[in-house]
Amino acid sequence: MFRPRPDAPAATVEVEVDGRTVRVPEGASAAAAVLLAGLASLRDTPVT
């Protein structure tokens, strides 16, 4: 569903998401890193 844009900058950084190292484009948001890691949700708590 979510893919990096083909014209995205080539520079990447490594971040750890849920115990795994993921390479993401430099300047990507934390939410983008989670999506690129393949996780579908950002929280486990119930919404009231």
PDB file of C-alpha atoms in Angstrom:
ATOM      1  CA  MET A   1       0.000   0.000   0.000  1.00  0.00           C
ATOM      2  CA  PHE A   2       2.689   2.516   0.978  1.00  0.00           C
ATOM      3  CA  ARG A   3       5.818   2.779  -1.155  1.00  0.00           C
ATOM      4  CA  PRO A   4       8.578   5.367  -1.333  1.00  0.00           C
ATOM      5  CA  ARG A   5       8.229   7.804  -4.206  1.00  0.00           C
ATOM      6  CA  PRO A   6      10.522   7.010  -7.141  1.00  0.00           C
ATOM      7  CA  ASP A   7      11.943  10.559  -7.077  1.00  0.00           C
ATOM      8  CA  ALA A   8      12.732  10.351  -3.333  1.00  0.00           C
ATOM      9  CA  PRO A   9      16.208  11.405  -2.199  1.00  0.00           C
ATOM     10  CA  ALA A  10      18.844   8.667  -2.295  1.00  0.00           C
ATOM     11  CA  ALA A  11      20.222   9.447   1.193  1.00  0.00           C
ATOM     12  CA  THR A  12      18.908   7.069   3.851  1.00  0.00           C
ATOM     13  CA  VAL A  13      19.298   6.642   7.595  1.00  0.00           C
ATOM     14  CA  GLU A  14      18.881   3.577   9.795  1.00  0.00           C
ATOM     15  CA  VAL A  15      16.303   3.634  12.583  1.00  0.00           C
ATOM     16  CA  GLU A  16      15.108   0.914  14.915  1.00  0.00           C
ATOM     17  CA  VAL A  17      11.396   0.128  14.757  1.00  0.00           C
ATOM     18  CA  ASP A  18       9.951  -2.490  17.107  1.00  0.00           C
ATOM     19  CA  GLY A  19      13.359  -4.126  17.532  1.00  0.00           C
ATOM     20  CA  ARG A  20      14.344  -4.183  13.846  1.00  0.00           C
ATOM     21  CA  THR A  21      16.630  -1.906  11.908  1.00  0.00           C
ATOM     22  CA  VAL A  22      14.922  -0.186   8.979  1.00  0.00           C
ATOM     23  CA  ARG A  23      16.515   2.040   6.345  1.00  0.00           C
ATOM     24  CA  VAL A  24      14.326   5.059   5.622  1.00  0.00           C
ATOM     25  CA  PRO A  25      14.780   8.155   3.468  1.00  0.00           C
ATOM     26  CA  GLU A  26      16.538  11.000   5.237  1.00  0.00           C
ATOM     27  CA  GLY A  27      13.913  13.358   6.683  1.00  0.00           C
ATOM     28  CA  ALA A  28      11.147  10.719   6.844  1.00  0.00           C
ATOM     29  CA  SER A  29       8.717  11.008   9.743  1.00  0.00           C
ATOM     30  CA  ALA A  30       8.456   8.431  12.516  1.00  0.00           C
ATOM     31  CA  ALA A  31       5.081   7.338  11.111  1.00  0.00           C
ATOM     32  CA  ALA A  32       6.647   6.805   7.680  1.00  0.00           C
ATOM     33  CA  ALA A  33       9.379   4.662   9.254  1.00  0.00           C
ATOM     34  CA  VAL A  34       6.737   2.504  10.958  1.00  0.00           C
ATOM     35  CA  LEU A  35       4.847   2.041   7.678  1.00  0.00           C
ATOM     36  CA  LEU A  36       8.041   1.243   5.766  1.00  0.00           C
ATOM     37  CA  ALA A  37       8.850  -1.363   8.439  1.00  0.00           C
ATOM     38  CA  GLY A  38       5.597  -3.094   7.505  1.00  0.00           C
ATOM     39  CA  LEU A  39       3.668  -2.369  10.697  1.00  0.00           C
ATOM     40  CA  ALA A  40       0.014  -1.504  10.188  1.00  0.00           C
ATOM     41  CA  SER A  41      -0.697   0.312  13.458  1.00  0.00           C
ATOM     42  CA  LEU A  42       1.006   2.857  15.670  1.00  0.00           C
ATOM     43  CA  ARG A  43      -0.641   1.927  18.972  1.00  0.00           C
ATOM     44  CA  ASP A  44      -2.026  -1.035  20.910  1.00  0.00           C
ATOM     45  CA  THR A  45      -4.239   0.795  23.396  1.00  0.00           C
ATOM     46  CA  PRO A  46      -8.022   0.919  23.048  1.00  0.00           C
ATOM     47  CA  VAL A  47      -9.590   4.119  21.792  1.00  0.00           C
ATOM     48  CA  THR A  48     -12.426   5.470  23.907  1.00  0.00           C
TER      49      THR A  48
END
